[in-house]
PDB file of C-alpha atoms in Angstrom:
ATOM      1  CA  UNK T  38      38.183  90.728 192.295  1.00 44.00           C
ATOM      2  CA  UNK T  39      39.958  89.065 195.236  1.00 52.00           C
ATOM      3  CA  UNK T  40      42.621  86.407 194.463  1.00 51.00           C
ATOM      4  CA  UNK T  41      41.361  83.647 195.687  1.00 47.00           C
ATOM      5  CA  UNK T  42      37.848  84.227 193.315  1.00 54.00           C
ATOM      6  CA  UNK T  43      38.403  82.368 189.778  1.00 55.00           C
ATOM      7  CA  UNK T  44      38.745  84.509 186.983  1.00 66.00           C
ATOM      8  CA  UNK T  45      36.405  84.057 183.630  1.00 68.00           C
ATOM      9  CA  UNK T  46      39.512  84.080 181.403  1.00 64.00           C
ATOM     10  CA  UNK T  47      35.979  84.357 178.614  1.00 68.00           C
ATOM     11  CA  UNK T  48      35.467  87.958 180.302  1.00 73.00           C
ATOM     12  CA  UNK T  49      37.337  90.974 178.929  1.00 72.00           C
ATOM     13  CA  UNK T  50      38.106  92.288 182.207  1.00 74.00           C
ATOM     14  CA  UNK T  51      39.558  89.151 183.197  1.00 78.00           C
ATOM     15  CA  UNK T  52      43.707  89.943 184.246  1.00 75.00           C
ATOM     16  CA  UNK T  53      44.703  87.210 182.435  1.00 77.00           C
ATOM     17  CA  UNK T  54      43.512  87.695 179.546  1.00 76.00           C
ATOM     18  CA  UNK T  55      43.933  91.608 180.137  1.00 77.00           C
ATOM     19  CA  UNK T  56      47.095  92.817 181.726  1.00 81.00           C
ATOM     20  CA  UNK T  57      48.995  89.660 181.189  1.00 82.00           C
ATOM     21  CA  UNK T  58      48.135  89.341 177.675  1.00 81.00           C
ATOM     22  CA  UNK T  59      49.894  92.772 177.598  1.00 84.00           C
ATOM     23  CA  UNK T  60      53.434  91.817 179.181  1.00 86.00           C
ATOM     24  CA  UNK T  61      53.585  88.304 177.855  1.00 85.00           C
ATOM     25  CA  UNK T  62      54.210  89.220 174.846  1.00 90.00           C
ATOM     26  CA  UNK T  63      57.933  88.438 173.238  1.00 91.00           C
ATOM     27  CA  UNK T  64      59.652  91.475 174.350  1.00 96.00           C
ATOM     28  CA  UNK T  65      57.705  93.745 177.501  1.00 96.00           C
ATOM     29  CA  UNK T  66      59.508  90.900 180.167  1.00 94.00           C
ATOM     30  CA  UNK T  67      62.793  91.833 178.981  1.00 94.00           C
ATOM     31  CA  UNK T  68      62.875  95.238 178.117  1.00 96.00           C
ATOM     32  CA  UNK T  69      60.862  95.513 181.701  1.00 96.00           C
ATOM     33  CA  UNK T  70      64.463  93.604 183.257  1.00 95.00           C
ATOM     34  CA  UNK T  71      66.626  95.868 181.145  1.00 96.00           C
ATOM     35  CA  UNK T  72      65.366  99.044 182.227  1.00 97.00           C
ATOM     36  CA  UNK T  73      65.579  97.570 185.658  1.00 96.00           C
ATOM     37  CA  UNK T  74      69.135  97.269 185.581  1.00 94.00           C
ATOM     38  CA  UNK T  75      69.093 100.861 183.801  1.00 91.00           C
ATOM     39  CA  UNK T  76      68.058 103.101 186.056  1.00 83.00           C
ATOM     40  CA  UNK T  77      67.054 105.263 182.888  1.00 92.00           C
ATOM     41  CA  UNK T  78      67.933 104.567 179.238  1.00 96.00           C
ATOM     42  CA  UNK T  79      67.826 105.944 175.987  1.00 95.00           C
ATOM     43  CA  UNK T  80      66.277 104.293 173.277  1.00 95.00           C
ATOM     44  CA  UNK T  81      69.763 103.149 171.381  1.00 94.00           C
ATOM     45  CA  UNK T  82      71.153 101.919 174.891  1.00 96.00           C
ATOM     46  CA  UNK T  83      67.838  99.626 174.666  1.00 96.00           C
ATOM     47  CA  UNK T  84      68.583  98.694 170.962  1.00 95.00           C
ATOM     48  CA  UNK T  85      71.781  97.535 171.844  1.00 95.00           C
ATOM     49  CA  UNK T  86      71.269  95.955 175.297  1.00 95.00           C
ATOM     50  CA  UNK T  87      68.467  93.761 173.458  1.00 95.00           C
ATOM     51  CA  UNK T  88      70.496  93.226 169.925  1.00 91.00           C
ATOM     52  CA  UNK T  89      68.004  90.844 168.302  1.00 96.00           C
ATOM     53  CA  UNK T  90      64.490  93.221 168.813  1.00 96.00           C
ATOM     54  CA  UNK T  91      64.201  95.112 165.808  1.00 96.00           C
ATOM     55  CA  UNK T  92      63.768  99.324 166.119  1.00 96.00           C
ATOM     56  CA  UNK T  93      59.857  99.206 165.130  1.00 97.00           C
ATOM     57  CA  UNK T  94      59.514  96.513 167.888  1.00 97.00           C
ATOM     58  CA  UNK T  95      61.110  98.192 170.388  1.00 97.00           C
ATOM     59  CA  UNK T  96      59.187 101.249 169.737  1.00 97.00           C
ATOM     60  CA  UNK T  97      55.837  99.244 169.526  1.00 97.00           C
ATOM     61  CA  UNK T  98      56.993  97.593 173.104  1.00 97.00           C
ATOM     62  CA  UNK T  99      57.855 100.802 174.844  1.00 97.00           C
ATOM     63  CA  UNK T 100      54.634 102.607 173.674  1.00 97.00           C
ATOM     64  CA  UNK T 101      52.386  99.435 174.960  1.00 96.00           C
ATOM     65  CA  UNK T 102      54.409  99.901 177.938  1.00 97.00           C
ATOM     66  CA  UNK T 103      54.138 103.371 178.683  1.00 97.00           C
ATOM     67  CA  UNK T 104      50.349 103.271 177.854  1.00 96.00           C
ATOM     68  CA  UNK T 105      49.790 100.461 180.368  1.00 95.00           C
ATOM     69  CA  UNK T 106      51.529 102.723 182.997  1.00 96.00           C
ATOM     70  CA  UNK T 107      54.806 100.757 183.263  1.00 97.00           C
ATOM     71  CA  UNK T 108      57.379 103.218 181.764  1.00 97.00           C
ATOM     72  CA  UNK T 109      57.853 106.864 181.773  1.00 98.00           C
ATOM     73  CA  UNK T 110      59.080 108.495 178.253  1.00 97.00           C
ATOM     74  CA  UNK T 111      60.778 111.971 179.220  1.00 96.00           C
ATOM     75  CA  UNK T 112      61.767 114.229 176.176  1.00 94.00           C
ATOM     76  CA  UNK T 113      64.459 116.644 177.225  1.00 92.00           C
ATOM     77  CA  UNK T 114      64.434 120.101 175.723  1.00 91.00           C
ATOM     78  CA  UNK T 115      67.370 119.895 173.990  1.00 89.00           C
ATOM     79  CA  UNK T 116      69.260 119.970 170.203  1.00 90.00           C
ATOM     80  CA  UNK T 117      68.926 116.868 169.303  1.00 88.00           C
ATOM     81  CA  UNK T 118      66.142 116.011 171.582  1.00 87.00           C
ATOM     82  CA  UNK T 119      67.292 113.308 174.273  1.00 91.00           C
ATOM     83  CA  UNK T 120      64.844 110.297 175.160  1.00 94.00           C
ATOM     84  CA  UNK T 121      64.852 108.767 178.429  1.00 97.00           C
ATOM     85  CA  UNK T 122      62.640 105.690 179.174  1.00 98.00           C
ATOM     86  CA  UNK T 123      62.921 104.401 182.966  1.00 97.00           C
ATOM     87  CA  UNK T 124      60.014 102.231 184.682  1.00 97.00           C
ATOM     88  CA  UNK T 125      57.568 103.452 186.578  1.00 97.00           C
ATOM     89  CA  UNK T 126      56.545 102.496 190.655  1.00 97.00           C
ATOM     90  CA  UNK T 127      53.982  99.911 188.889  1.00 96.00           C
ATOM     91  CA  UNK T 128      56.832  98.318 186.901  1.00 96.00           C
ATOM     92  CA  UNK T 129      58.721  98.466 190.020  1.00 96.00           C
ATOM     93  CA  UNK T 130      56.382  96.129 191.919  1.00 96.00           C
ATOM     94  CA  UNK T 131      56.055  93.515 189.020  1.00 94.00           C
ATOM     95  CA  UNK T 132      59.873  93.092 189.676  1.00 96.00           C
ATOM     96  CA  UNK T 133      60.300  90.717 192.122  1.00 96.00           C
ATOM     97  CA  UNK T 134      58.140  88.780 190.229  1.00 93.00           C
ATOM     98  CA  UNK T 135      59.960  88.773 186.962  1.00 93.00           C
ATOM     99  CA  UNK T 136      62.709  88.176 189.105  1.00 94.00           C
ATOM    100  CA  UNK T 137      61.035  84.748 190.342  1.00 96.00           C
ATOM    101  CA  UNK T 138      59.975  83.699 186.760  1.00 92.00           C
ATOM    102  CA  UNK T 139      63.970  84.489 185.977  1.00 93.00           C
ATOM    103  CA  UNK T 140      64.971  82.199 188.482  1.00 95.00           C
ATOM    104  CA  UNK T 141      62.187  79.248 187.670  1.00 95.00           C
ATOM    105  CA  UNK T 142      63.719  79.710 184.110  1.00 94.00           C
ATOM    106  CA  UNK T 143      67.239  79.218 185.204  1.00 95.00           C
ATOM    107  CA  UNK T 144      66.371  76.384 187.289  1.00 96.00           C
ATOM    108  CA  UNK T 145      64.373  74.319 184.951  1.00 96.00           C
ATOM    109  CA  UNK T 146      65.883  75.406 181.164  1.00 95.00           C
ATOM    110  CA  UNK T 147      68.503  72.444 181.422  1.00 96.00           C
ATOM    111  CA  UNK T 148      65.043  69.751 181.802  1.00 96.00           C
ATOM    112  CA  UNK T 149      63.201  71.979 179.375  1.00 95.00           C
ATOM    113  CA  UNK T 150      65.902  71.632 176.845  1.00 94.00           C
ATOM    114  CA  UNK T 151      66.348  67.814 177.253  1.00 94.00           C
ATOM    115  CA  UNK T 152      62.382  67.544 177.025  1.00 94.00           C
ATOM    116  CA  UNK T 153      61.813  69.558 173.719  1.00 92.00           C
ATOM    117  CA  UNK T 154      65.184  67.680 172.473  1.00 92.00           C
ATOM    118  CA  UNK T 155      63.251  63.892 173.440  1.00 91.00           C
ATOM    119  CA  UNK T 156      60.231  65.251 171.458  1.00 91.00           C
ATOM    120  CA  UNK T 157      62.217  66.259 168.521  1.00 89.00           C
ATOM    121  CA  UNK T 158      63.868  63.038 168.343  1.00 88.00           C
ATOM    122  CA  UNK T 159      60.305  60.915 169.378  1.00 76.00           C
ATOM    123  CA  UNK T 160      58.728  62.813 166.099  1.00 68.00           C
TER     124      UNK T 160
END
């Protein structure tokens, strides 16, 4: 599918529905910038980068992750066994634009905030 065709978001196959369904969840985004400012990690330096995601979550995110071909898990051979998560080339090109959603945030959160404070008070 080319990008200028129209995608049946009603079709399975559809990205939107399928890949970013996937990555917009609550957590993928972030842990995604994390590990981009981590060349590598391990999974407490995650747990403590992102303080509020709870340890099943973050296990559930990386898994999702690593099964959509995002981030690499590498088990070291050693006593305890070391975990290293770092993001794939794939990751690596969704980047720059996480990077321009980042930014769009930034720039807008002071109008988004004012607007979802008028609604609160116009209930």
């Amino acid at each position: 599918m080319d990008r200028n065709t129209v995608c049946d978001t009603l079709h399975p196959d559809c990205p939107i529905r399928n890949v970013l369904a996937r990555i917009g969840d609550k957590w993928s985004l972030l842990v995604i910038f994390t590990l981009d400012r981590m060349p590598s990690a391990r999974f407490g330096a995650l747990l403590r980068t992102l303080p509020d995601i709870s340890q099943k979550m973050l296990t559930v995110t990386l898994r999702t992750l690593e099964e959509d071909g995002l981030v690499v898990r590498t088990v070291y051979p050693e006593i305890p066994p070391r975990v290293e998560y770092r993001l794939t080339a794939r990751a690596q090109s969704l980047l720059p634009h996480i990077h321009a959603l980042i930014g769009w945030a930034q720039e807008h959160m002071q109008e988004i905030l004012d607007d979802r404070k008028a609604a609160r008070v116009g209930k």
